[in-house]
Amino acid sequence: MSCVCECGLHKLCPDTQPGVQEDTSRGSSEGEAQRRGRAGSPDGGSGNGVHPRPVSRHLSKLFDSLCKLKFRLDANGKPLKFGLGMYSKEDEYVDFDKECDLSGQVEVWLNRVLDRMCATLRHEIPEAVVTYEEKPREQWIFDYPAQVALTCTQIWWTTEVGMAFGRLEEGYENAIKDYNKKQISQLNALITLLIGNLSPGDRMKIMTICTIDVHARDVVAKMIIAKAGEPRWRRCPSGRGLDWGRGLRQGLETIRPVKGSSFHCLLFSGC
């Protein structure tokens, strides 16, 4: 016995082939079960959205540099739904300022990760600025992540140039030249580190800071060579002379493309 299906083709009716009828009903039951599973699953069927470990493999597609998370483990070594820190693509690790709750819908806990990331960097940067002068810079660099070290190095560069301007206004004629000598000394210390044994992450961090240091040194050296106007500096009590302002603008344009810098936001950028 045959019939015509909707597409106009002849086929055997199910009642003439019991086996076909049985298989069809089984497939229908399985399809119904899958539909019910999708309807009851918070993430649309797979169930992985509420399990952070599988989702964390794809974090590099969501963030520029965040690659994976470190999870708290239970007594059996199985990961729990709590994040302790983050890894960059270069395998640099940064502890969160506090544990991150990774439970719930994927879009919810991913937003918590983002908030934790920003809060961690917001906590690290002020601390690094305060401790900058407590030890030589070539030692201080190893205490903080690359992004934090680079950002704070720039903060202190502008601060120290401003202090040099202040000393110049007080009558110390060699203030800018003395600071330029300090810059050269700091740069040489970093170059010495590069000659030694370093991890790939530390080497990348120091090379990036060296690149920025060379530019910072040249900005100050050009002001000295051009004598950018000691009188002009004096006429500008805030230390914002034309050459210094132009140097800052060029500095920001040079720094932004360098990997490891983040002046526009608090997103983790790694080494």
Tab-separated table of C-alpha atoms in Angstrom:
chain	number	residue	atom	x	y	z
A	1	MET	CA	0.000	0.000	0.000
A	2	SER	CA	1.356	3.363	-0.946
A	3	CYS	CA	0.462	6.968	-0.447
A	4	VAL	CA	1.667	10.329	-1.653
A	5	CYS	CA	3.652	12.483	0.728
A	6	GLU	CA	3.532	16.260	0.827
A	7	CYS	CA	6.374	16.554	-1.632
A	8	GLY	CA	4.421	14.451	-4.142
A	9	LEU	CA	6.607	11.352	-3.985
A	10	HIS	CA	5.213	7.830	-3.462
A	11	LYS	CA	6.253	5.976	-0.344
A	12	LEU	CA	5.060	3.035	1.677
A	13	CYS	CA	2.680	3.770	4.504
A	14	PRO	CA	4.085	3.021	7.967
A	15	ASP	CA	1.395	0.423	8.620
A	16	THR	CA	2.773	-1.759	5.819
A	17	GLN	CA	6.238	-1.778	7.465
A	18	PRO	CA	5.986	-2.415	11.192
A	19	GLY	CA	9.712	-2.007	11.633
A	20	VAL	CA	9.638	1.436	10.097
A	21	GLN	CA	6.724	2.399	12.295
A	22	GLU	CA	8.594	1.277	15.391
A	23	ASP	CA	11.749	3.194	14.447
A	24	THR	CA	9.743	6.306	13.679
A	25	SER	CA	8.005	6.264	17.030
A	26	ARG	CA	11.308	5.744	18.807
A	27	GLY	CA	12.846	8.678	16.954
A	28	SER	CA	9.821	10.763	17.823
A	29	SER	CA	10.176	9.881	21.492
A	30	GLU	CA	13.855	10.721	21.467
A	31	GLY	CA	13.193	14.001	19.697
A	32	GLU	CA	10.534	14.872	22.258
A	33	ALA	CA	12.967	14.108	25.081
A	34	GLN	CA	15.599	16.334	23.502
A	35	ARG	CA	13.105	19.159	23.102
A	36	ARG	CA	12.126	18.819	26.733
A	37	GLY	CA	15.769	18.841	27.716
A	38	ARG	CA	16.373	22.020	25.774
A	39	ALA	CA	13.347	23.654	27.292
A	40	GLY	CA	14.463	22.812	30.807
A	41	SER	CA	18.153	23.638	30.333
A	42	PRO	CA	19.188	27.191	31.347
A	43	ASP	CA	21.628	27.523	28.477
A	44	GLY	CA	19.549	26.019	25.691
A	45	GLY	CA	20.392	22.346	25.824
A	46	SER	CA	24.115	21.697	26.342
A	47	GLY	CA	24.154	22.587	30.013
A	48	ASN	CA	27.737	23.883	29.745
A	49	GLY	CA	26.729	27.505	30.339
A	50	VAL	CA	26.266	26.870	34.036
A	51	HIS	CA	29.570	24.965	34.202
A	52	PRO	CA	32.409	27.521	34.129
A	53	ARG	CA	35.224	25.092	33.339
A	54	PRO	CA	34.143	24.273	29.743
A	55	VAL	CA	33.175	27.873	29.026
A	56	SER	CA	36.511	29.204	30.330
A	57	ARG	CA	38.279	27.552	27.393
A	58	HIS	CA	36.721	30.193	25.147
A	59	LEU	CA	37.549	33.286	27.236
A	60	SER	CA	40.230	34.372	24.759
A	61	LYS	CA	37.427	34.933	22.229
A	62	LEU	CA	35.639	37.280	24.627
A	63	PHE	CA	38.583	39.236	26.065
A	64	ASP	CA	41.716	40.571	24.362
A	65	SER	CA	44.184	38.939	26.721
A	66	LEU	CA	42.318	36.922	29.335
A	67	CYS	CA	42.903	33.279	28.447
A	68	LYS	CA	41.752	31.162	31.386
A	69	LEU	CA	40.766	31.259	35.041
A	70	LYS	CA	42.173	29.604	38.124
A	71	PHE	CA	39.467	27.731	40.033
A	72	ARG	CA	39.201	26.862	43.689
A	73	LEU	CA	39.465	23.083	44.092
A	74	ASP	CA	37.611	20.803	46.480
A	75	ALA	CA	39.196	18.091	48.627
A	76	ASN	CA	39.249	15.740	45.639
A	77	GLY	CA	40.923	18.239	43.348
A	78	LYS	CA	37.786	19.007	41.342
A	79	PRO	CA	37.180	22.642	40.331
A	80	LEU	CA	34.440	24.520	42.157
A	81	LYS	CA	32.431	27.457	40.847
A	82	PHE	CA	34.774	30.041	42.361
A	83	GLY	CA	37.531	31.889	40.504
A	84	LEU	CA	40.789	32.750	42.291
A	85	GLY	CA	42.648	34.545	39.509
A	86	MET	CA	43.211	35.007	35.784
A	87	TYR	CA	45.839	34.009	33.224
A	88	SER	CA	46.860	36.006	30.169
A	89	LYS	CA	47.635	34.485	26.774
A	90	GLU	CA	51.313	34.757	27.721
A	91	ASP	CA	50.550	32.702	30.843
A	92	GLU	CA	50.975	35.632	33.237
A	93	TYR	CA	48.902	35.007	36.365
A	94	VAL	CA	47.152	37.658	38.456
A	95	ASP	CA	45.229	36.915	41.671
A	96	PHE	CA	41.771	38.429	41.961
A	97	ASP	CA	41.401	40.880	44.839
A	98	LYS	CA	38.766	38.455	46.166
A	99	GLU	CA	37.078	35.267	45.026
A	100	CYS	CA	34.777	35.516	42.023
A	101	ASP	CA	31.457	33.661	42.172
A	102	LEU	CA	31.043	31.681	38.932
A	103	SER	CA	27.641	30.161	39.621
A	104	GLY	CA	24.460	30.837	37.664
A	105	GLN	CA	23.806	31.722	34.043
A	106	VAL	CA	26.852	32.158	31.828
A	107	GLU	CA	26.087	35.802	31.016
A	108	VAL	CA	25.759	36.545	34.731
A	109	TRP	CA	29.016	35.028	35.950
A	110	LEU	CA	30.962	36.369	32.958
A	111	ASN	CA	29.898	39.855	34.023
A	112	ARG	CA	31.160	39.035	37.502
A	113	VAL	CA	34.513	38.067	35.997
A	114	LEU	CA	34.634	41.419	34.182
A	115	ASP	CA	33.813	43.305	37.382
A	116	ARG	CA	36.432	41.332	39.309
A	117	MET	CA	39.035	42.032	36.639
A	118	CYS	CA	38.467	45.792	36.801
A	119	ALA	CA	38.334	45.799	40.604
A	120	THR	CA	41.616	43.869	40.803
A	121	LEU	CA	43.490	46.302	38.550
A	122	ARG	CA	41.897	49.248	40.333
A	123	HIS	CA	43.287	47.816	43.567
A	124	GLU	CA	46.751	46.942	42.199
A	125	ILE	CA	47.605	50.234	40.476
A	126	PRO	CA	47.316	52.603	43.489
A	127	GLU	CA	49.271	50.122	45.615
A	128	ALA	CA	52.038	49.940	43.018
A	129	VAL	CA	52.222	53.740	42.778
A	130	VAL	CA	52.684	54.000	46.549
A	131	THR	CA	55.398	51.319	46.743
A	132	TYR	CA	57.342	52.586	43.700
A	133	GLU	CA	59.956	54.436	45.756
A	134	GLU	CA	60.357	51.794	48.449
A	135	LYS	CA	62.933	49.814	46.445
A	136	PRO	CA	64.953	50.150	43.220
A	137	ARG	CA	62.738	50.070	40.183
A	138	GLU	CA	64.456	47.013	38.699
A	139	GLN	CA	63.307	45.098	41.790
A	140	TRP	CA	59.899	46.747	42.091
A	141	ILE	CA	58.974	45.662	38.550
A	142	PHE	CA	58.856	41.992	39.563
A	143	ASP	CA	56.307	42.661	42.318
A	144	TYR	CA	53.457	43.540	39.940
A	145	PRO	CA	51.866	42.365	36.684
A	146	ALA	CA	53.140	43.844	33.425
A	147	GLN	CA	50.136	46.085	32.857
A	148	VAL	CA	50.329	47.543	36.367
A	149	ALA	CA	54.117	48.031	36.223
A	150	LEU	CA	53.935	49.804	32.875
A	151	THR	CA	51.061	52.068	33.893
A	152	CYS	CA	52.719	53.067	37.174
A	153	THR	CA	56.051	53.663	35.438
A	154	GLN	CA	54.297	56.209	33.233
A	155	ILE	CA	52.579	57.816	36.214
A	156	TRP	CA	55.906	58.249	37.963
A	157	TRP	CA	57.626	59.536	34.833
A	158	THR	CA	55.167	62.425	34.517
A	159	THR	CA	55.317	63.004	38.290
A	160	GLU	CA	59.117	63.145	38.386
A	161	VAL	CA	59.306	65.476	35.393
A	162	GLY	CA	56.843	67.747	37.172
A	163	MET	CA	59.033	67.627	40.291
A	164	ALA	CA	62.077	68.519	38.166
A	165	PHE	CA	60.209	71.531	36.789
A	166	GLY	CA	59.377	72.534	40.349
A	167	ARG	CA	63.040	72.389	41.375
A	168	LEU	CA	63.961	74.424	38.290
A	169	GLU	CA	61.503	77.126	39.303
A	170	GLU	CA	63.092	77.159	42.753
A	171	GLY	CA	66.416	78.046	41.133
A	172	TYR	CA	68.123	74.678	40.729
A	173	GLU	CA	69.447	75.080	37.192
A	174	ASN	CA	70.416	71.450	36.569
A	175	ALA	CA	67.158	69.872	37.744
A	176	ILE	CA	66.110	68.627	34.295
A	177	LYS	CA	69.619	67.382	33.465
A	178	ASP	CA	69.842	65.500	36.756
A	179	TYR	CA	66.533	63.791	36.097
A	180	ASN	CA	67.684	62.806	32.622
A	181	LYS	CA	70.742	61.148	34.205
A	182	LYS	CA	68.413	59.221	36.517
A	183	GLN	CA	66.410	58.056	33.495
A	184	ILE	CA	69.563	56.759	31.797
A	185	SER	CA	70.604	54.948	34.978
A	186	GLN	CA	67.190	53.281	35.304
A	187	LEU	CA	67.242	52.252	31.639
A	188	ASN	CA	70.720	50.741	31.977
A	189	ALA	CA	69.538	48.729	34.999
A	190	LEU	CA	66.732	47.211	32.927
A	191	ILE	CA	69.103	46.413	30.054
A	192	THR	CA	71.320	44.579	32.531
A	193	LEU	CA	68.311	42.490	33.565
A	194	LEU	CA	67.648	41.568	29.933
A	195	ILE	CA	71.149	40.142	29.634
A	196	GLY	CA	70.453	37.700	32.474
A	197	ASN	CA	68.058	34.773	32.762
A	198	LEU	CA	64.388	35.752	32.734
A	199	SER	CA	61.105	33.980	32.193
A	200	PRO	CA	59.435	34.749	28.833
A	201	GLY	CA	56.782	36.850	30.578
A	202	ASP	CA	59.283	38.909	32.585
A	203	ARG	CA	61.437	39.422	29.513
A	204	MET	CA	58.477	40.709	27.522
A	205	LYS	CA	57.470	43.003	30.390
A	206	ILE	CA	60.936	44.509	30.765
A	207	MET	CA	61.419	44.912	27.015
A	208	THR	CA	58.122	46.813	26.810
A	209	ILE	CA	59.094	49.106	29.678
A	210	CYS	CA	62.513	49.652	28.051
A	211	THR	CA	60.774	50.765	24.853
A	212	ILE	CA	58.706	53.293	26.770
A	213	ASP	CA	61.734	54.403	28.810
A	214	VAL	CA	63.711	55.180	25.666
A	215	HIS	CA	60.952	57.461	24.465
A	216	ALA	CA	60.628	59.109	27.899
A	217	ARG	CA	64.392	59.689	27.992
A	218	ASP	CA	64.347	61.242	24.512
A	219	VAL	CA	61.506	63.607	25.384
A	220	VAL	CA	63.473	65.022	28.324
A	221	ALA	CA	66.770	65.039	26.394
A	222	LYS	CA	65.224	67.029	23.541
A	223	MET	CA	64.031	69.677	25.980
A	224	ILE	CA	67.555	69.958	27.351
A	225	ILE	CA	69.281	70.067	23.957
A	226	ALA	CA	66.822	72.553	22.498
A	227	LYS	CA	66.984	74.562	25.735
A	228	ALA	CA	63.226	74.619	25.401
A	229	GLY	CA	63.274	77.428	27.180
A	230	GLU	CA	64.299	77.735	30.621
A	231	PRO	CA	62.539	81.137	30.503
A	232	ARG	CA	59.454	79.470	29.067
A	233	TRP	CA	59.470	76.915	31.889
A	234	ARG	CA	59.729	79.710	34.380
A	235	ARG	CA	56.798	81.513	32.793
A	236	CYS	CA	54.747	78.345	33.200
A	237	PRO	CA	54.456	77.745	36.962
A	238	SER	CA	52.569	74.483	36.512
A	239	GLY	CA	55.460	73.023	34.509
A	240	ARG	CA	53.314	72.586	31.411
A	241	GLY	CA	55.642	74.119	28.838
A	242	LEU	CA	54.931	73.752	25.146
A	243	ASP	CA	57.663	71.191	24.540
A	244	TRP	CA	56.668	69.121	27.560
A	245	GLY	CA	53.013	69.140	26.498
A	246	ARG	CA	53.939	68.082	22.983
A	247	GLY	CA	56.131	65.316	24.408
A	248	LEU	CA	53.246	63.977	26.479
A	249	ARG	CA	50.928	63.881	23.484
A	250	GLN	CA	53.516	62.049	21.395
A	251	GLY	CA	54.157	59.722	24.309
A	252	LEU	CA	50.527	58.666	24.565
A	253	GLU	CA	50.343	58.096	20.810
A	254	THR	CA	53.454	55.904	21.009
A	255	ILE	CA	52.429	53.976	24.109
A	256	ARG	CA	48.863	52.990	23.261
A	257	PRO	CA	49.691	50.461	20.536
A	258	VAL	CA	52.314	48.721	22.704
A	259	LYS	CA	51.104	45.433	24.137
A	260	GLY	CA	50.868	45.582	27.895
A	261	SER	CA	49.598	49.142	28.195
A	262	SER	CA	46.051	50.114	29.061
A	263	PHE	CA	45.328	53.786	29.686
A	264	HIS	CA	41.747	53.793	28.443
A	265	CYS	CA	40.218	51.131	30.700
A	266	LEU	CA	40.889	48.567	33.392
A	267	LEU	CA	40.677	45.486	31.222
A	268	PHE	CA	43.401	42.940	31.842
A	269	SER	CA	45.960	43.044	29.021
A	270	GLY	CA	48.638	40.660	30.257
A	271	CYS	CA	52.284	40.939	29.307
